[in-house]
């Protein structure tokens, strides 16, 4: 044994083990992994996979990867018992900058799902790779004017009949929101849009400007007059910071 | 009329369904083309509207294929597959896979192009249609008020429309609002601006200079951007803004003189208002508009040409003479002096002290750091430029390393300057005898003998005399010393100004930084090429020392070598009885080996850099 430990083969073995460990897919500390669109597509052809779209119901029905289940991130913890734990669970959301699929993945790992994956790059990465999506209830796209952060104050003063509708989660809204904004999370908009007064327009605000367009199209379809904040609260925040820096 | 049409349609549908059901006819729509579609789909859109559309030459089945059984289709069971525009518009669809509107908002062809059944060819130019389509959502009032839009709406199709900068079907996923993909976005948009503004024909038509891009690329901003580190410096849109692009005479323009402090202040802080006098697109060949830059360029270029003309000719003649001489001796069977074992062959004397050798070693490290961090910017278009910067960890880290190496060089320069003063005003003796020391044989100060030695060398080159008998310092060694000494004022002074341009603006106006950049760059070329060619040859590559002289690392050489290379010094030391004081033990194998490794590595690397610089210089 001692002789074996002293040979160069030990070094080679250690090197091989090191390479093997390095070659493993990146796994987060939370216990889930990222999966690429190509790998996912391969799994969908051969393995049993549960695909969960963690965006709002409106977004999920608008377009999604075929055979996806729609469970919004906000409702994931309470709805995941309907999902099978013995197959791969893959979660995705609307952009590579979206953390909702990661939050849902954390919940899934806590609940005992063993093979939890997050689609790397989200739905855009899937589309960029050239794979198709399906639409169950497509929202008609229409021109929705976008107001820039630097124009916002002036625009709101000029258009007094507009109220600010914040479609982010309650937590995000609680942390920071525009003056006078009302909050209806996107995941609840299909159930609660009728709470909005029809005699006024709405400036729709989201987190990063990716979701407000579809929310606005949806509301426009329901007969509301809408505009949206370009770049969402992220852009507003960076604009405010730049303003303060300049002062 | 309408009711009659409805009745007819109903009759046709029922009759067709009956006929199909009864097996009277089966239709393969792929084969039958459009025969029969309009009997049910008789809306004006699909009949007269479609016939007048740009797609009229296509059949219904071209897009709505795969209906095999008409009866089944009429019953609603056999539905056509979703229309796939990519079948015909393959290139566009490929581009569209990268489109932000598709990836993020899932826009489909129909969302922008509307109902294709009635789509007719538009007489409105595509650039104007793009502006109209984009501004339905993107309320870019700045663009509408910009010079580009104004020219475009006047009918100038050279002017940039939304699609020229953002692409038409390949609008990238560069979410500028969120500053995602900053590197790619900056590079992409710079490329878009450059594509038009370096087009000589287009700029000529619009009374603009196509050289403006070239001038920008010769500035620090342009070089760093071009070498691949676009986010570290100002790209086109940083100064000219993204949409509000107006001529600098317009008070609303970001580059109007009144707005420059604010404009520059978006990236730079803590500068004097005259900082904005920096020229972002200077042409140093333009004597009228940039006289200071022009004359600096003329002076620096002349300095380079004169210096290299003299020393490269000197080097070539020296090499010729030495090489020929060596072979003449070989032919005539004369043994080289160095090959004879004499009394002084194993006795070593000191030429360089330990501190001098250490300083030279540090100088080598500092010099190579400066060269490998600075020249990638000077020759930013060369393929090796990004490799060098990547080695240093990017342009920012290369800048840090450059400044550290510069600080080391300034420290060395200060030590040498202090030692020079102490040499003249010697400790203990004070000013007494300063003239003898300054003009004496141990001084690096030029004296009449250097001129005589130069003349003697030239005569020797042409076989008209014996090789001069040198004392401690030769004229080329003195030139090496003084060139570096005076060069430090040029390269060091300009470098200090460029170290922190904002702080420098409290001392000098912005345009001096342009001059400093030019001086720094040209002086660096002069220094690097001089060291790598002239100094390397004179000290190492000259045939009787080739491939290298380890003296600067070991510090000692044999008395025989002293006699051969510095005969006058040897005689002087011998007559003064000072030789014994200078005798040192043999440097030993480890030091000689280390000297060979460091020395040869430096020589090889320097020679490689010389080739790269000359290729870059010639290719400019």
Short mmCIF file of C-alpha atoms in Angstrom, two decimals, chain B residues 194-505:
data_model
loop_
_atom_site.label_atom_id
_atom_site.label_comp_id
_atom_site.label_asym_id
_atom_site.label_seq_id
_atom_site.Cartn_x
_atom_site.Cartn_y
_atom_site.Cartn_z
CA UNK B 194 -18.14 53.86 -37.38
CA UNK B 195 -19.72 51.98 -40.31
CA UNK B 196 -21.28 55.19 -41.62
CA UNK B 197 -18.84 57.80 -40.35
CA UNK B 198 -15.83 56.10 -41.92
CA UNK B 199 -17.57 55.66 -45.27
CA UNK B 200 -15.70 58.20 -47.40
CA UNK B 201 -18.33 58.33 -50.14
CA UNK B 202 -21.21 58.84 -47.72
CA UNK B 203 -19.38 61.42 -45.64
CA UNK B 204 -18.32 63.22 -48.83
CA UNK B 205 -21.94 63.49 -49.94
CA UNK B 206 -22.82 65.05 -46.59
CA UNK B 207 -19.89 67.44 -46.26
CA UNK B 208 -18.49 65.52 -43.26
CA UNK B 209 -15.00 64.20 -42.67
CA UNK B 210 -14.60 60.43 -43.01
CA UNK B 211 -11.32 60.72 -41.12
CA UNK B 212 -13.06 61.61 -37.89
CA UNK B 213 -13.13 57.94 -36.86
CA UNK B 214 -9.43 57.53 -37.63
CA UNK B 215 -8.64 60.60 -35.51
CA UNK B 216 -10.72 59.27 -32.64
CA UNK B 217 -8.96 55.93 -32.84
CA UNK B 218 -5.65 57.68 -32.34
CA UNK B 219 -6.74 59.02 -28.95
CA UNK B 220 -6.62 57.12 -25.67
CA UNK B 221 -10.41 56.61 -25.80
CA UNK B 222 -10.26 55.20 -29.32
CA UNK B 223 -7.27 52.97 -28.70
CA UNK B 224 -8.63 51.30 -25.57
CA UNK B 225 -12.00 50.88 -27.25
CA UNK B 226 -10.45 49.43 -30.38
CA UNK B 227 -8.25 46.97 -28.53
CA UNK B 228 -11.35 45.43 -26.95
CA UNK B 229 -12.00 47.15 -23.63
CA UNK B 230 -14.87 49.34 -24.72
CA UNK B 231 -16.49 49.82 -21.33
CA UNK B 232 -13.44 51.49 -19.83
CA UNK B 233 -13.47 54.51 -22.11
CA UNK B 234 -15.79 56.86 -23.93
CA UNK B 235 -17.39 55.36 -27.01
CA UNK B 236 -19.26 57.41 -29.61
CA UNK B 237 -22.55 57.54 -27.71
CA UNK B 238 -20.92 58.55 -24.42
CA UNK B 239 -20.06 61.98 -25.74
CA UNK B 240 -22.53 62.39 -28.60
CA UNK B 241 -25.38 60.74 -26.63
CA UNK B 242 -27.55 58.02 -28.05
CA UNK B 243 -30.39 59.85 -29.77
CA UNK B 244 -29.93 63.56 -29.21
CA UNK B 245 -27.12 63.77 -31.77
CA UNK B 246 -26.74 67.34 -32.96
CA UNK B 247 -23.92 69.40 -34.47
CA UNK B 248 -21.68 71.09 -31.92
CA UNK B 249 -22.91 74.51 -33.02
CA UNK B 250 -26.39 73.67 -31.71
CA UNK B 251 -26.79 74.79 -28.06
CA UNK B 252 -28.83 71.64 -27.37
CA UNK B 253 -25.97 69.43 -28.46
CA UNK B 254 -24.01 67.52 -25.83
CA UNK B 255 -20.79 68.60 -27.53
CA UNK B 256 -21.67 72.29 -27.68
CA UNK B 257 -18.87 74.17 -25.84
CA UNK B 258 -21.33 75.26 -23.13
CA UNK B 259 -22.29 71.65 -22.42
CA UNK B 260 -18.85 70.08 -22.47
CA UNK B 261 -18.19 70.34 -18.74
CA UNK B 262 -21.44 68.47 -18.03
CA UNK B 263 -20.78 66.04 -20.84
CA UNK B 264 -17.23 65.16 -19.78
CA UNK B 265 -18.41 65.18 -16.16
CA UNK B 266 -20.56 62.14 -16.83
CA UNK B 267 -17.40 60.03 -16.70
CA UNK B 268 -14.65 62.30 -15.31
CA UNK B 269 -14.73 63.95 -11.92
CA UNK B 270 -12.63 66.52 -10.12
CA UNK B 271 -11.33 68.41 -13.16
CA UNK B 272 -10.76 72.04 -13.95
CA UNK B 273 -13.15 73.47 -16.62
CA UNK B 274 -10.24 73.81 -19.05
CA UNK B 275 -10.04 70.01 -19.04
CA UNK B 276 -12.72 70.09 -21.77
CA UNK B 277 -10.26 71.75 -24.13
CA UNK B 278 -9.00 68.22 -24.74
CA UNK B 279 -9.49 67.33 -28.42
CA UNK B 280 -11.46 64.13 -28.87
CA UNK B 281 -10.80 63.84 -32.61
CA UNK B 282 -7.51 65.67 -33.22
CA UNK B 283 -5.66 65.54 -36.51
CA UNK B 284 -1.99 66.12 -35.77
CA UNK B 285 -1.31 66.57 -39.48
CA UNK B 286 -3.59 69.63 -39.55
CA UNK B 287 -1.31 72.63 -39.00
CA UNK B 288 -4.14 75.14 -39.23
CA UNK B 289 -6.45 73.77 -36.54
CA UNK B 290 -3.99 71.92 -34.31
CA UNK B 291 -0.66 73.82 -34.57
CA UNK B 292 0.72 72.56 -31.25
CA UNK B 293 0.03 68.96 -32.17
CA UNK B 294 1.34 69.46 -35.68
CA UNK B 295 4.69 70.89 -34.59
CA UNK B 296 5.05 68.29 -31.84
CA UNK B 297 4.47 65.61 -34.43
CA UNK B 298 7.04 67.18 -36.78
CA UNK B 299 9.62 67.49 -33.98
CA UNK B 300 9.13 63.98 -32.63
CA UNK B 301 9.15 62.43 -36.09
CA UNK B 302 12.35 64.31 -36.98
CA UNK B 303 13.94 63.21 -33.72
CA UNK B 304 13.10 59.60 -34.49
CA UNK B 305 14.35 59.78 -38.06
CA UNK B 306 17.61 61.58 -37.21
CA UNK B 307 18.41 59.35 -34.22
CA UNK B 308 17.78 56.11 -36.02
CA UNK B 309 19.38 57.24 -39.25
CA UNK B 310 22.60 57.99 -37.39
CA UNK B 311 22.67 55.00 -35.05
CA UNK B 312 21.42 52.36 -37.45
CA UNK B 313 24.04 53.42 -39.99
CA UNK B 314 26.61 53.43 -37.18
CA UNK B 315 25.50 49.96 -36.13
CA UNK B 316 25.51 48.60 -39.67
CA UNK B 317 29.03 49.94 -40.32
CA UNK B 318 30.26 48.60 -37.00
CA UNK B 319 28.82 45.18 -37.67
CA UNK B 320 30.35 45.13 -41.15
CA UNK B 321 33.74 46.09 -39.89
CA UNK B 322 33.74 43.62 -36.95
CA UNK B 323 32.43 40.76 -39.02
CA UNK B 324 34.89 41.32 -41.83
CA UNK B 325 37.72 41.78 -39.36
CA UNK B 326 36.82 38.55 -37.56
CA UNK B 327 36.84 36.61 -40.79
CA UNK B 328 40.02 38.23 -42.02
CA UNK B 329 41.77 37.08 -38.84
CA UNK B 330 40.27 33.64 -39.19
CA UNK B 331 41.42 33.45 -42.82
CA UNK B 332 44.89 34.60 -41.98
CA UNK B 333 45.12 32.21 -39.03
CA UNK B 334 45.41 34.93 -36.44
CA UNK B 335 44.14 33.69 -33.08
CA UNK B 336 41.59 35.92 -31.40
CA UNK B 337 43.00 37.84 -28.52
CA UNK B 338 40.34 36.50 -26.16
CA UNK B 339 41.35 32.92 -26.93
CA UNK B 340 44.87 33.30 -25.64
CA UNK B 341 45.41 32.38 -22.04
CA UNK B 342 47.40 35.14 -20.45
CA UNK B 343 48.25 36.29 -17.01
CA UNK B 344 45.12 38.42 -16.75
CA UNK B 345 42.74 35.80 -18.08
CA UNK B 346 41.65 34.52 -14.70
CA UNK B 347 41.90 37.78 -12.76
CA UNK B 348 38.64 39.69 -12.58
CA UNK B 349 38.12 43.40 -12.00
CA UNK B 350 34.94 45.19 -11.08
CA UNK B 351 33.19 47.40 -13.63
CA UNK B 352 29.73 47.66 -12.09
CA UNK B 353 28.99 47.72 -8.37
CA UNK B 354 26.32 45.54 -6.81
CA UNK B 355 23.86 48.43 -6.53
CA UNK B 356 24.41 49.40 -10.18
CA UNK B 357 23.74 45.84 -11.29
CA UNK B 358 20.62 45.67 -9.15
CA UNK B 359 19.42 48.97 -10.58
CA UNK B 360 19.91 47.67 -14.10
CA UNK B 361 17.97 44.51 -13.31
CA UNK B 362 15.10 46.54 -11.86
CA UNK B 363 15.33 48.82 -14.89
CA UNK B 364 14.93 45.82 -17.22
CA UNK B 365 11.81 44.66 -15.37
CA UNK B 366 10.35 48.15 -15.29
CA UNK B 367 11.15 48.73 -18.95
CA UNK B 368 9.56 45.51 -20.17
CA UNK B 369 6.50 46.19 -18.04
CA UNK B 370 6.17 49.65 -19.53
CA UNK B 371 6.62 48.36 -23.05
CA UNK B 372 4.22 45.44 -22.78
CA UNK B 373 1.53 47.55 -21.13
CA UNK B 374 1.94 50.68 -23.23
CA UNK B 375 2.63 49.45 -26.76
CA UNK B 376 -0.59 47.42 -27.05
CA UNK B 377 -2.35 50.79 -26.98
CA UNK B 378 0.07 52.42 -29.39
CA UNK B 379 -0.39 49.59 -31.88
CA UNK B 380 -3.96 48.76 -30.89
CA UNK B 381 -4.84 47.32 -34.29
CA UNK B 382 -2.17 44.63 -34.15
CA UNK B 383 -3.30 41.09 -33.34
CA UNK B 384 -0.83 40.84 -30.45
CA UNK B 385 -2.16 43.97 -28.70
CA UNK B 386 -5.15 42.34 -26.92
CA UNK B 387 -2.99 39.31 -26.04
CA UNK B 388 -0.53 41.51 -24.16
CA UNK B 389 -3.31 43.32 -22.34
CA UNK B 390 -5.02 40.04 -21.49
CA UNK B 391 -1.73 38.82 -20.02
CA UNK B 392 -1.84 41.78 -17.64
CA UNK B 393 -5.48 41.13 -16.78
CA UNK B 394 -7.10 43.66 -19.09
CA UNK B 395 -6.61 47.30 -19.99
CA UNK B 396 -7.32 48.54 -16.48
CA UNK B 397 -4.78 46.27 -14.79
CA UNK B 398 -2.28 47.00 -17.55
CA UNK B 399 -2.74 50.69 -16.74
CA UNK B 400 -2.07 49.99 -13.06
CA UNK B 401 1.06 47.97 -13.91
CA UNK B 402 2.20 50.72 -16.27
CA UNK B 403 1.94 53.30 -13.51
CA UNK B 404 3.76 51.09 -10.98
CA UNK B 405 6.58 50.45 -13.48
CA UNK B 406 6.67 54.18 -14.26
CA UNK B 407 7.00 54.98 -10.55
CA UNK B 408 9.90 52.51 -10.32
CA UNK B 409 11.56 54.12 -13.32
CA UNK B 410 11.13 57.58 -11.84
CA UNK B 411 12.68 56.29 -8.60
CA UNK B 412 15.65 54.86 -10.50
CA UNK B 413 16.01 58.12 -12.39
CA UNK B 414 16.00 60.04 -9.11
CA UNK B 415 18.67 57.75 -7.65
CA UNK B 416 20.86 58.22 -10.74
CA UNK B 417 20.33 61.98 -10.66
CA UNK B 418 21.27 62.05 -6.96
CA UNK B 419 24.35 59.92 -7.58
CA UNK B 420 25.37 62.21 -10.45
CA UNK B 421 25.17 65.21 -8.15
CA UNK B 422 27.15 63.34 -5.48
CA UNK B 423 29.71 62.41 -8.12
CA UNK B 424 30.34 66.06 -8.98
CA UNK B 425 29.94 67.41 -5.45
CA UNK B 426 31.72 64.53 -3.77
CA UNK B 427 31.18 63.72 -0.08
CA UNK B 428 34.05 65.15 1.93
CA UNK B 429 35.58 67.08 -1.00
CA UNK B 430 32.54 69.24 -1.74
CA UNK B 431 32.95 71.44 -4.82
CA UNK B 432 36.71 71.10 -4.66
CA UNK B 433 37.96 69.45 -7.86
CA UNK B 434 34.48 69.27 -9.42
CA UNK B 435 35.81 70.21 -12.88
CA UNK B 436 38.29 67.32 -12.88
CA UNK B 437 35.59 64.93 -11.78
CA UNK B 438 33.02 66.23 -14.27
CA UNK B 439 35.34 66.14 -17.27
CA UNK B 440 37.46 63.26 -16.03
CA UNK B 441 37.58 59.70 -17.41
CA UNK B 442 35.11 58.33 -14.83
CA UNK B 443 32.47 60.88 -15.75
CA UNK B 444 29.61 60.25 -18.15
CA UNK B 445 29.72 63.90 -19.13
CA UNK B 446 30.68 64.33 -22.82
CA UNK B 447 34.20 65.55 -23.46
CA UNK B 448 36.42 66.24 -26.44
CA UNK B 449 37.83 62.72 -26.45
CA UNK B 450 34.35 61.36 -27.26
CA UNK B 451 34.31 63.37 -30.46
CA UNK B 452 37.79 62.10 -31.29
CA UNK B 453 36.69 58.54 -30.54
CA UNK B 454 33.66 58.92 -32.81
CA UNK B 455 35.82 60.16 -35.64
CA UNK B 456 38.28 57.33 -34.95
CA UNK B 457 35.48 54.75 -35.06
CA UNK B 458 34.21 56.08 -38.39
CA UNK B 459 37.72 55.86 -39.84
CA UNK B 460 38.05 52.34 -38.43
CA UNK B 461 34.70 51.37 -40.00
CA UNK B 462 36.17 52.28 -43.40
CA UNK B 463 39.53 50.65 -42.75
CA UNK B 464 41.21 54.03 -42.54
CA UNK B 465 42.66 53.71 -39.07
CA UNK B 466 42.97 51.71 -35.88
CA UNK B 467 40.08 51.24 -33.47
CA UNK B 468 40.14 54.09 -30.92
CA UNK B 469 41.58 53.31 -27.52
CA UNK B 470 38.64 53.83 -25.17
CA UNK B 471 38.74 54.86 -21.58
CA UNK B 472 36.09 53.89 -19.05
CA UNK B 473 33.05 55.22 -20.94
CA UNK B 474 32.66 55.19 -24.70
CA UNK B 475 30.68 57.85 -26.56
CA UNK B 476 27.80 55.46 -27.32
CA UNK B 477 27.53 54.53 -23.65
CA UNK B 478 27.36 58.22 -22.80
CA UNK B 479 24.68 58.67 -25.43
CA UNK B 480 22.73 55.76 -23.91
CA UNK B 481 22.93 57.46 -20.53
CA UNK B 482 22.02 60.95 -21.71
CA UNK B 483 19.31 59.77 -24.09
CA UNK B 484 17.58 58.03 -21.21
CA UNK B 485 18.25 60.98 -18.91
CA UNK B 486 16.76 63.61 -21.23
CA UNK B 487 14.17 61.19 -22.52
CA UNK B 488 12.89 60.87 -18.99
CA UNK B 489 11.88 64.52 -19.05
CA UNK B 490 9.84 63.94 -22.21
CA UNK B 491 8.39 60.52 -21.47
CA UNK B 492 8.24 60.97 -17.71
CA UNK B 493 6.87 64.51 -17.85
CA UNK B 494 4.15 63.58 -20.35
CA UNK B 495 3.46 60.40 -18.43
CA UNK B 496 2.97 62.28 -15.18
CA UNK B 497 0.52 64.62 -16.92
CA UNK B 498 -1.39 61.67 -18.34
CA UNK B 499 -1.28 59.79 -15.03
CA UNK B 500 -4.35 61.63 -13.82
CA UNK B 501 -5.66 63.89 -16.61
CA UNK B 502 -8.25 65.46 -14.33
CA UNK B 503 -5.64 66.65 -11.85
CA UNK B 504 -3.37 67.77 -14.66
CA UNK B 505 -6.12 70.07 -15.91
#
